[in-house]
Amino acid sequence: MTVTPERVTPALPFRPQRVSEEQGVNSAEAEEFLDRMFAEGAAEAGERFEDRLAQVRAEIMETGTYRHTPAELAYGARVAWRNSARCIGRLYWRSLRIRDRRRVTGAAAIAGECVAHLQQATRGGRIRPTITVFAPDTPDAPGPRIHNEQLIRYAGYRFEDGSVLGDPRYAEFTEQVRRLGWRPPERRGSFDVLPLVIEAEPGRPRLFTLPPDAVLEVPLTHPDHRWFAGLGLRWHAVPAISNMPLEIGGVTYPAAPFNGWYLGTEIGARNLADGQRYDLLPVIAELMGLDTTSERTLWRDRALVELTLAVQHSFDAAGVTMADHHTEAHRFLAHLEREERAGRRCPAEWSWIVPPLSGGQTAVFHRYYDEPDPSERPAFLPPP
Ligand code: ARG
């Protein structure tokens, strides 16, 4: 891994981390978590609720916090996924692989574990839902933080005239990492992978470049349109969200990057299509020979379908796991039914669950869902 030399910057572009719970863990939250875990039969065979609770309470009295057992960490992370009301892919929540890296310290070692996470989760294209959990916040010290929204994201270079090369969503982040000393490639492109920004010591964010073998990318082609490949489009195989703290039983893990696999529409009907992102529909409509002078020709809709088809086709051709919105909609409803059978609520946010393409043609469109409860735990929390 390349370590970009650090530079002292006059104004720190990232807000330094803070401990989320100054007074330490509230033992009622720990108890509620353990209670649920035992009730769901997820505890280690032979372990008694009363014993574990007494142990945790004593540890909190003494240290202000407590350490999850590996089983508690795994169950907590999986249930945080199960509770993610915006995720349509929750059928597989039990299969989440946990990489327990709570003992890893130092920005460089943490960056190395993020690289290993990507390699093990990517598996050459047979993507495995994976989470790596780094040290929690404690009354003594905050845990480390990863400032990137995802482990893999593309730079956005903003020019004087306001136009952007690359992903406009990350124009500001790109500015920030450049102020921290990141040097863009000699020849800038639309898909330059951003460095990791890791803050292991409060106030000292450090930059790390991802090695190419940690970043599987798929070049985009279209099954029918030869010209499509000439656009030089690509996307990364693994979406790995890295800035949402994981909270389990009163303990907060500020750095706990996790990934699933992509749904074609996330890339084809949002990242590459949105006006505030790569904004490619006018380009594609033009190449398709569509009349873009009137909305009534539905050129946007027609271009959107072909772009999403190209994404799906290319991932399939490359042997990289990707779901389609029709299949995933059915799986989500199967998950919902399973949850109800288990006597649990399954809150969901309609506007996130229904795909941005052909909504009414998918099974998830024609109903409403239980309202999410923002205080539900375990959970992935909104980024600080
Ligand atoms: N929509 C986000 C993106 O395009 C990824 C969110 C997580 N998606 C997933 N399939 N796990 O990068």
mmCIF file of N, CA and C in Angstrom, residues 83-130:
data_model
loop_
_atom_site.group_PDB
_atom_site.id
_atom_site.type_symbol
_atom_site.label_atom_id
_atom_site.label_comp_id
_atom_site.label_asym_id
_atom_site.label_seq_id
_atom_site.Cartn_x
_atom_site.Cartn_y
_atom_site.Cartn_z
ATOM 1 N N ASN A 83 -32.120 -4.322 10.726
ATOM 2 C CA ASN A 83 -32.876 -3.127 11.092
ATOM 3 C C ASN A 83 -32.722 -1.981 10.090
ATOM 4 N N SER A 84 -31.965 -2.174 9.023
ATOM 5 C CA SER A 84 -31.715 -1.071 8.082
ATOM 6 C C SER A 84 -32.908 -0.890 7.149
ATOM 7 N N ALA A 85 -33.752 0.066 7.524
ATOM 8 C CA ALA A 85 -35.057 0.222 6.869
ATOM 9 C C ALA A 85 -34.951 0.627 5.394
ATOM 10 N N ARG A 86 -33.771 1.064 4.976
ATOM 11 C CA ARG A 86 -33.632 1.500 3.588
ATOM 12 C C ARG A 86 -33.129 0.395 2.677
ATOM 13 N N CYS A 87 -32.763 -0.746 3.251
ATOM 14 C CA CYS A 87 -32.101 -1.796 2.472
ATOM 15 C C CYS A 87 -33.098 -2.835 1.969
ATOM 16 N N ILE A 88 -33.101 -3.029 0.661
ATOM 17 C CA ILE A 88 -33.997 -4.018 0.045
ATOM 18 C C ILE A 88 -33.388 -5.424 0.107
ATOM 19 N N GLY A 89 -32.089 -5.512 0.428
ATOM 20 C CA GLY A 89 -31.370 -6.786 0.339
ATOM 21 C C GLY A 89 -31.253 -7.554 1.647
ATOM 22 N N ARG A 90 -32.172 -7.292 2.576
ATOM 23 C CA ARG A 90 -32.008 -7.821 3.937
ATOM 24 C C ARG A 90 -32.293 -9.296 4.116
ATOM 25 N N LEU A 91 -32.774 -9.955 3.075
ATOM 26 C CA LEU A 91 -33.051 -11.390 3.194
ATOM 27 C C LEU A 91 -31.822 -12.151 3.688
ATOM 28 N N TYR A 92 -30.652 -11.631 3.357
ATOM 29 C CA TYR A 92 -29.415 -12.367 3.649
ATOM 30 C C TYR A 92 -28.727 -11.916 4.929
ATOM 31 N N TRP A 93 -29.449 -11.253 5.830
ATOM 32 C CA TRP A 93 -28.802 -10.641 6.996
ATOM 33 C C TRP A 93 -28.000 -11.632 7.828
ATOM 34 N N ARG A 94 -28.439 -12.883 7.875
ATOM 35 C CA ARG A 94 -27.723 -13.870 8.689
ATOM 36 C C ARG A 94 -26.366 -14.260 8.115
ATOM 37 N N SER A 95 -26.210 -14.012 6.813
ATOM 38 C CA SER A 95 -24.989 -14.476 6.150
ATOM 39 C C SER A 95 -23.840 -13.472 6.252
ATOM 40 N N LEU A 96 -24.073 -12.332 6.904
ATOM 41 C CA LEU A 96 -23.018 -11.312 7.001
ATOM 42 C C LEU A 96 -21.770 -11.896 7.657
ATOM 43 N N ARG A 97 -20.637 -11.721 6.993
ATOM 44 C CA ARG A 97 -19.361 -12.195 7.532
ATOM 45 C C ARG A 97 -18.763 -11.107 8.389
ATOM 46 N N ILE A 98 -18.323 -11.480 9.588
ATOM 47 C CA ILE A 98 -17.772 -10.475 10.502
ATOM 48 C C ILE A 98 -16.265 -10.607 10.602
ATOM 49 N N ARG A 99 -15.578 -9.493 10.369
ATOM 50 C CA ARG A 99 -14.137 -9.451 10.580
ATOM 51 C C ARG A 99 -13.922 -8.618 11.851
ATOM 52 N N ASP A 100 -13.565 -9.301 12.905
ATOM 53 C CA ASP A 100 -13.393 -8.637 14.203
ATOM 54 C C ASP A 100 -11.983 -8.056 14.263
ATOM 55 N N ARG A 101 -11.860 -6.769 14.078
ATOM 56 C CA ARG A 101 -10.545 -6.107 14.087
ATOM 57 C C ARG A 101 -10.512 -5.015 15.153
ATOM 58 N N ARG A 102 -11.154 -5.319 16.288
ATOM 59 C CA ARG A 102 -11.237 -4.321 17.358
ATOM 60 C C ARG A 102 -9.878 -4.006 17.957
ATOM 61 N N ARG A 103 -8.924 -4.948 17.806
ATOM 62 C CA ARG A 103 -7.617 -4.725 18.419
ATOM 63 C C ARG A 103 -6.633 -4.015 17.496
ATOM 64 N N VAL A 104 -7.039 -3.806 16.266
ATOM 65 C CA VAL A 104 -6.126 -3.160 15.305
ATOM 66 C C VAL A 104 -6.057 -1.664 15.606
ATOM 67 N N THR A 105 -4.844 -1.172 15.795
ATOM 68 C CA THR A 105 -4.696 0.263 16.082
ATOM 69 C C THR A 105 -3.750 0.894 15.070
ATOM 70 N N GLY A 106 -3.832 2.195 14.959
ATOM 71 C CA GLY A 106 -2.952 2.922 14.041
ATOM 72 C C GLY A 106 -3.577 3.014 12.665
ATOM 73 N N ALA A 107 -3.481 4.209 12.077
ATOM 74 C CA ALA A 107 -4.146 4.467 10.794
ATOM 75 C C ALA A 107 -3.662 3.513 9.704
ATOM 76 N N ALA A 108 -2.367 3.235 9.653
ATOM 77 C CA ALA A 108 -1.823 2.402 8.571
ATOM 78 C C ALA A 108 -2.358 0.971 8.663
ATOM 79 N N ALA A 109 -2.412 0.438 9.873
ATOM 80 C CA ALA A 109 -2.913 -0.932 10.044
ATOM 81 C C ALA A 109 -4.410 -0.986 9.721
ATOM 82 N N ILE A 110 -5.124 0.055 10.076
ATOM 83 C CA ILE A 110 -6.562 0.110 9.775
ATOM 84 C C ILE A 110 -6.764 0.170 8.261
ATOM 85 N N ALA A 111 -5.960 0.980 7.589
ATOM 86 C CA ALA A 111 -6.044 1.051 6.122
ATOM 87 C C ALA A 111 -5.761 -0.329 5.519
ATOM 88 N N GLY A 112 -4.752 -1.021 6.074
ATOM 89 C CA GLY A 112 -4.422 -2.362 5.586
ATOM 90 C C GLY A 112 -5.588 -3.319 5.739
ATOM 91 N N GLU A 113 -6.325 -3.187 6.838
ATOM 92 C CA GLU A 113 -7.495 -4.052 7.054
ATOM 93 C C GLU A 113 -8.651 -3.683 6.124
ATOM 94 N N CYS A 114 -8.741 -2.418 5.746
ATOM 95 C CA CYS A 114 -9.774 -2.027 4.770
ATOM 96 C C CYS A 114 -9.457 -2.656 3.414
ATOM 97 N N VAL A 115 -8.182 -2.693 3.079
ATOM 98 C CA VAL A 115 -7.751 -3.324 1.829
ATOM 99 C C VAL A 115 -8.071 -4.822 1.873
ATOM 100 N N ALA A 116 -7.741 -5.467 2.988
ATOM 101 C CA ALA A 116 -8.021 -6.904 3.127
ATOM 102 C C ALA A 116 -9.526 -7.164 3.079
ATOM 103 N N HIS A 117 -10.294 -6.271 3.685
ATOM 104 C CA HIS A 117 -11.760 -6.388 3.624
ATOM 105 C C HIS A 117 -12.210 -6.425 2.167
ATOM 106 N N LEU A 118 -11.741 -5.455 1.399
ATOM 107 C CA LEU A 118 -12.174 -5.381 -0.007
ATOM 108 C C LEU A 118 -11.784 -6.647 -0.763
ATOM 109 N N GLN A 119 -10.569 -7.109 -0.534
ATOM 110 C CA GLN A 119 -10.116 -8.315 -1.251
ATOM 111 C C GLN A 119 -10.970 -9.524 -0.889
ATOM 112 N N GLN A 120 -11.226 -9.693 0.402
ATOM 113 C CA GLN A 120 -11.989 -10.869 0.838
ATOM 114 C C GLN A 120 -13.465 -10.758 0.488
ATOM 115 N N ALA A 121 -13.992 -9.546 0.447
ATOM 116 C CA ALA A 121 -15.408 -9.365 0.112
ATOM 117 C C ALA A 121 -15.628 -9.466 -1.392
ATOM 118 N N THR A 122 -14.615 -9.111 -2.166
ATOM 119 C CA THR A 122 -14.756 -9.111 -3.626
ATOM 120 C C THR A 122 -14.616 -10.516 -4.200
ATOM 121 N N ARG A 123 -13.634 -11.269 -3.699
ATOM 122 C CA ARG A 123 -13.375 -12.636 -4.162
ATOM 123 C C ARG A 123 -13.432 -12.770 -5.678
ATOM 124 N N GLY A 124 -12.812 -11.853 -6.381
ATOM 125 C CA GLY A 124 -12.773 -11.919 -7.830
ATOM 126 C C GLY A 124 -14.133 -11.710 -8.495
ATOM 127 N N GLY A 125 -15.144 -11.375 -7.719
ATOM 128 C CA GLY A 125 -16.463 -11.127 -8.306
ATOM 129 C C GLY A 125 -17.583 -11.865 -7.583
ATOM 130 N N ARG A 126 -17.229 -12.917 -6.825
ATOM 131 C CA ARG A 126 -18.265 -13.632 -6.054
ATOM 132 C C ARG A 126 -18.427 -12.935 -4.714
ATOM 133 N N ILE A 127 -19.118 -11.826 -4.755
ATOM 134 C CA ILE A 127 -19.133 -10.884 -3.635
ATOM 135 C C ILE A 127 -19.818 -11.459 -2.397
ATOM 136 N N ARG A 128 -19.173 -11.223 -1.258
ATOM 137 C CA ARG A 128 -19.683 -11.713 0.025
ATOM 138 C C ARG A 128 -19.993 -10.522 0.924
ATOM 139 N N PRO A 129 -21.220 -10.430 1.452
ATOM 140 C CA PRO A 129 -21.524 -9.382 2.420
ATOM 141 C C PRO A 129 -20.583 -9.515 3.626
ATOM 142 N N THR A 130 -19.888 -8.434 3.938
ATOM 143 C CA THR A 130 -18.812 -8.473 4.936
ATOM 144 C C THR A 130 -18.800 -7.174 5.731
#
